[in-house]
Amino acid sequence: MRADRGLPHVAPDPPRGALRTFVRLLDTSVFSALERSLPNRLFWRLAPRLMRLTGRLTSLRPFPVGLLETRDQRNGRPHRRVVIYFHDGDRVIVIPSKAGMPTDPFWFENAVADPEVLFGGHPFRAEAVAGENELARLWALADRFYPPYASFRERAARSGRTIPILRLVPAQVS
């Protein structure tokens, strides 16, 4: 995404109207299976390329998405993924849910290993959220914003995984 475009501020308010109905459908087993389907996984793989080329993608999904760029810890190359996000003050909150699959996504591992990231073309410092109270507060916001996160956490817990929360703090530009 081009850095000259502003990063839209996304309040973690619950969806309204038709979007609320759609979100309720997302939290069913049928849509949960679609979330893990091959076409959906392909969408999330191709989306970063489309977003980099056009600078847009939010109209293709009902939730706001942004392009997160990390440094691949295996080869040092940029690793780009499109992620759903919302704001907590001036900080961006990203949930590396991977639809509740047993492992964390590579982009999360990359961000923890090298916390200097770009989001929407802007520099941020990534930090995994720690502390029970802060996690509980952010999970309450995340569940209101995107209710399927609760189902993803349950699915991940069955395999022994705890889904983390990634906070992106705006970098100080000198």
mmCIF file of C-alpha atoms in Angstrom:
data_model
loop_
_atom_site.group_PDB
_atom_site.id
_atom_site.type_symbol
_atom_site.label_atom_id
_atom_site.label_comp_id
_atom_site.label_asym_id
_atom_site.label_seq_id
_atom_site.Cartn_x
_atom_site.Cartn_y
_atom_site.Cartn_z
ATOM 1 C CA MET A 1 0.000 0.000 0.000
ATOM 2 C CA ARG A 2 1.279 3.445 -0.776
ATOM 3 C CA ALA A 3 2.441 5.381 2.267
ATOM 4 C CA ASP A 4 0.725 8.567 1.056
ATOM 5 C CA ARG A 5 -2.706 7.095 1.773
ATOM 6 C CA GLY A 6 -3.909 7.501 5.329
ATOM 7 C CA LEU A 7 -4.598 4.502 7.505
ATOM 8 C CA PRO A 8 -8.333 4.575 8.248
ATOM 9 C CA HIS A 9 -9.099 4.621 11.967
ATOM 10 C CA VAL A 10 -11.270 1.626 12.866
ATOM 11 C CA ALA A 11 -13.166 1.776 16.134
ATOM 12 C CA PRO A 12 -13.822 -1.642 17.694
ATOM 13 C CA ASP A 13 -17.569 -1.040 17.686
ATOM 14 C CA PRO A 14 -19.821 -4.004 17.047
ATOM 15 C CA PRO A 15 -21.179 -4.246 13.503
ATOM 16 C CA ARG A 16 -24.608 -2.779 12.767
ATOM 17 C CA GLY A 17 -27.493 -3.515 10.432
ATOM 18 C CA ALA A 18 -26.939 -6.044 7.656
ATOM 19 C CA LEU A 19 -23.299 -6.439 8.668
ATOM 20 C CA ARG A 20 -24.401 -7.628 12.139
ATOM 21 C CA THR A 21 -26.520 -10.356 10.517
ATOM 22 C CA PHE A 22 -23.618 -11.331 8.287
ATOM 23 C CA VAL A 23 -21.298 -11.560 11.306
ATOM 24 C CA ARG A 24 -23.764 -13.843 13.097
ATOM 25 C CA LEU A 25 -23.693 -16.116 10.036
ATOM 26 C CA LEU A 26 -19.883 -16.069 10.110
ATOM 27 C CA ASP A 27 -20.010 -17.609 13.555
ATOM 28 C CA THR A 28 -21.798 -20.758 12.316
ATOM 29 C CA SER A 29 -20.117 -24.065 11.540
ATOM 30 C CA VAL A 30 -20.850 -23.757 7.797
ATOM 31 C CA PHE A 31 -19.093 -20.411 7.492
ATOM 32 C CA SER A 32 -16.364 -21.573 9.819
ATOM 33 C CA ALA A 33 -15.599 -24.358 7.344
ATOM 34 C CA LEU A 34 -15.581 -21.794 4.522
ATOM 35 C CA GLU A 35 -13.061 -19.695 6.473
ATOM 36 C CA ARG A 36 -10.660 -22.644 6.375
ATOM 37 C CA SER A 37 -11.477 -23.533 2.746
ATOM 38 C CA LEU A 38 -8.903 -23.505 -0.038
ATOM 39 C CA PRO A 39 -10.510 -20.594 -1.963
ATOM 40 C CA ASN A 40 -10.534 -18.443 1.166
ATOM 41 C CA ARG A 41 -6.933 -19.319 1.988
ATOM 42 C CA LEU A 42 -6.008 -18.450 -1.615
ATOM 43 C CA PHE A 43 -7.783 -15.103 -1.242
ATOM 44 C CA TRP A 44 -5.654 -14.270 1.811
ATOM 45 C CA ARG A 45 -2.512 -15.311 -0.130
ATOM 46 C CA LEU A 46 -3.313 -13.217 -3.220
ATOM 47 C CA ALA A 47 -4.744 -10.235 -1.350
ATOM 48 C CA PRO A 48 -1.359 -8.684 -0.401
ATOM 49 C CA ARG A 49 -0.336 -8.551 -4.055
ATOM 50 C CA LEU A 50 -3.642 -6.974 -5.074
ATOM 51 C CA MET A 51 -3.431 -4.494 -2.224
ATOM 52 C CA ARG A 52 0.133 -3.481 -3.078
ATOM 53 C CA LEU A 53 -0.810 -2.956 -6.730
ATOM 54 C CA THR A 54 -4.032 -1.044 -6.140
ATOM 55 C CA GLY A 55 -3.611 0.388 -2.648
ATOM 56 C CA ARG A 56 -7.118 -0.883 -1.921
ATOM 57 C CA LEU A 57 -8.859 -4.029 -0.876
ATOM 58 C CA THR A 58 -11.225 -3.109 1.904
ATOM 59 C CA SER A 59 -14.223 -3.217 -0.423
ATOM 60 C CA LEU A 60 -13.689 -6.942 -1.026
ATOM 61 C CA ARG A 61 -14.216 -7.899 2.627
ATOM 62 C CA PRO A 62 -16.897 -6.728 5.052
ATOM 63 C CA PHE A 63 -14.270 -5.848 7.660
ATOM 64 C CA PRO A 64 -11.438 -3.350 7.388
ATOM 65 C CA VAL A 65 -8.163 -4.884 6.347
ATOM 66 C CA GLY A 66 -4.634 -3.538 6.092
ATOM 67 C CA LEU A 67 -1.380 -4.711 4.599
ATOM 68 C CA LEU A 68 1.111 -5.859 7.233
ATOM 69 C CA GLU A 69 4.730 -6.161 6.132
ATOM 70 C CA THR A 70 7.196 -8.058 8.302
ATOM 71 C CA ARG A 71 10.725 -9.279 7.650
ATOM 72 C CA ASP A 72 10.766 -13.038 6.990
ATOM 73 C CA GLN A 73 13.008 -14.534 9.666
ATOM 74 C CA ARG A 74 13.988 -17.431 7.395
ATOM 75 C CA ASN A 75 15.352 -15.441 4.447
ATOM 76 C CA GLY A 76 15.196 -11.741 5.394
ATOM 77 C CA ARG A 77 12.787 -10.835 2.586
ATOM 78 C CA PRO A 78 9.616 -8.793 3.105
ATOM 79 C CA HIS A 79 6.619 -10.924 4.075
ATOM 80 C CA ARG A 80 3.261 -9.291 3.325
ATOM 81 C CA ARG A 81 -0.145 -10.351 4.572
ATOM 82 C CA VAL A 82 -3.541 -8.715 4.644
ATOM 83 C CA VAL A 83 -5.033 -8.721 8.146
ATOM 84 C CA ILE A 84 -8.252 -7.591 9.817
ATOM 85 C CA TYR A 85 -7.571 -4.817 12.309
ATOM 86 C CA PHE A 86 -9.084 -2.280 14.676
ATOM 87 C CA HIS A 87 -7.696 0.562 16.757
ATOM 88 C CA ASP A 88 -7.217 0.840 20.512
ATOM 89 C CA GLY A 89 -6.418 4.526 20.830
ATOM 90 C CA ASP A 90 -3.503 5.238 18.465
ATOM 91 C CA ARG A 91 -2.438 1.589 18.483
ATOM 92 C CA VAL A 92 -3.509 -0.985 15.930
ATOM 93 C CA ILE A 93 -4.729 -4.364 17.188
ATOM 94 C CA VAL A 94 -4.282 -7.433 15.001
ATOM 95 C CA ILE A 95 -5.401 -10.948 15.938
ATOM 96 C CA PRO A 96 -3.264 -13.743 14.432
ATOM 97 C CA SER A 97 -6.134 -16.221 14.685
ATOM 98 C CA LYS A 98 -5.516 -18.284 11.543
ATOM 99 C CA ALA A 99 -9.171 -19.336 11.972
ATOM 100 C CA GLY A 100 -8.214 -21.345 15.068
ATOM 101 C CA MET A 101 -5.720 -23.630 13.345
ATOM 102 C CA PRO A 102 -3.105 -25.330 15.554
ATOM 103 C CA THR A 103 -0.184 -22.998 14.695
ATOM 104 C CA ASP A 104 0.437 -19.257 14.693
ATOM 105 C CA PRO A 105 0.759 -17.616 11.276
ATOM 106 C CA PHE A 106 4.276 -16.957 10.016
ATOM 107 C CA TRP A 107 3.665 -13.212 9.906
ATOM 108 C CA PHE A 108 3.077 -13.205 13.680
ATOM 109 C CA GLU A 109 6.301 -15.130 14.323
ATOM 110 C CA ASN A 110 8.140 -12.714 12.012
ATOM 111 C CA ALA A 111 6.733 -9.669 13.834
ATOM 112 C CA VAL A 112 7.797 -11.032 17.225
ATOM 113 C CA ALA A 113 11.292 -11.888 15.940
ATOM 114 C CA ASP A 114 11.769 -8.474 14.263
ATOM 115 C CA PRO A 115 9.231 -5.984 15.656
ATOM 116 C CA GLU A 116 9.926 -3.178 13.167
ATOM 117 C CA VAL A 117 6.990 -3.593 10.757
ATOM 118 C CA LEU A 118 5.001 -1.593 8.241
ATOM 119 C CA PHE A 119 1.227 -1.462 8.377
ATOM 120 C CA GLY A 120 -0.643 0.353 5.657
ATOM 121 C CA GLY A 121 2.696 1.770 4.569
ATOM 122 C CA HIS A 122 3.378 3.310 7.994
ATOM 123 C CA PRO A 123 6.133 2.246 10.435
ATOM 124 C CA PHE A 124 5.076 0.489 13.651
ATOM 125 C CA ARG A 125 6.688 -1.490 16.423
ATOM 126 C CA ALA A 126 4.948 -4.836 16.979
ATOM 127 C CA GLU A 127 4.525 -6.287 20.448
ATOM 128 C CA ALA A 128 2.742 -9.397 21.624
ATOM 129 C CA VAL A 129 0.292 -8.365 24.334
ATOM 130 C CA ALA A 130 1.049 -9.829 27.746
ATOM 131 C CA GLY A 131 -0.770 -9.581 31.044
ATOM 132 C CA GLU A 132 -4.108 -11.156 31.848
ATOM 133 C CA ASN A 133 -6.003 -7.906 32.406
ATOM 134 C CA GLU A 134 -4.825 -6.337 29.154
ATOM 135 C CA LEU A 135 -5.515 -9.529 27.198
ATOM 136 C CA ALA A 136 -9.012 -9.779 28.711
ATOM 137 C CA ARG A 137 -9.748 -6.139 27.844
ATOM 138 C CA LEU A 138 -8.546 -6.514 24.251
ATOM 139 C CA TRP A 139 -10.338 -9.851 23.764
ATOM 140 C CA ALA A 140 -13.586 -8.188 24.878
ATOM 141 C CA LEU A 141 -13.066 -5.505 22.198
ATOM 142 C CA ALA A 142 -12.046 -8.068 19.565
ATOM 143 C CA ASP A 143 -15.033 -10.322 20.266
ATOM 144 C CA ARG A 144 -17.425 -7.369 19.955
ATOM 145 C CA PHE A 145 -15.760 -6.267 16.738
ATOM 146 C CA TYR A 146 -15.518 -9.736 15.125
ATOM 147 C CA PRO A 147 -17.480 -12.409 17.062
ATOM 148 C CA PRO A 148 -15.941 -15.418 15.237
ATOM 149 C CA TYR A 149 -12.734 -14.768 17.226
ATOM 150 C CA ALA A 150 -14.354 -16.540 20.208
ATOM 151 C CA SER A 151 -14.958 -19.677 18.109
ATOM 152 C CA PHE A 152 -11.423 -19.474 16.736
ATOM 153 C CA ARG A 153 -10.038 -19.399 20.300
ATOM 154 C CA GLU A 154 -12.092 -22.464 21.240
ATOM 155 C CA ARG A 155 -10.911 -24.348 18.140
ATOM 156 C CA ALA A 156 -7.281 -23.399 18.791
ATOM 157 C CA ALA A 157 -7.543 -24.442 22.450
ATOM 158 C CA ARG A 158 -8.580 -27.960 21.378
ATOM 159 C CA SER A 159 -5.149 -28.329 19.777
ATOM 160 C CA GLY A 160 -3.362 -26.701 22.732
ATOM 161 C CA ARG A 161 -2.832 -23.332 21.071
ATOM 162 C CA THR A 162 -3.559 -19.978 22.697
ATOM 163 C CA ILE A 163 -4.234 -17.273 20.104
ATOM 164 C CA PRO A 164 -2.088 -14.223 20.870
ATOM 165 C CA ILE A 165 -2.881 -10.553 20.277
ATOM 166 C CA LEU A 166 -0.455 -8.329 18.408
ATOM 167 C CA ARG A 167 -0.362 -4.615 19.173
ATOM 168 C CA LEU A 168 1.206 -2.244 16.654
ATOM 169 C CA VAL A 169 2.580 0.904 18.266
ATOM 170 C CA PRO A 170 3.286 3.849 15.932
ATOM 171 C CA ALA A 171 7.038 4.200 15.438
ATOM 172 C CA GLN A 172 8.698 7.477 16.346
ATOM 173 C CA VAL A 173 9.786 9.021 13.093
ATOM 174 C CA SER A 174 12.963 11.075 13.471
#
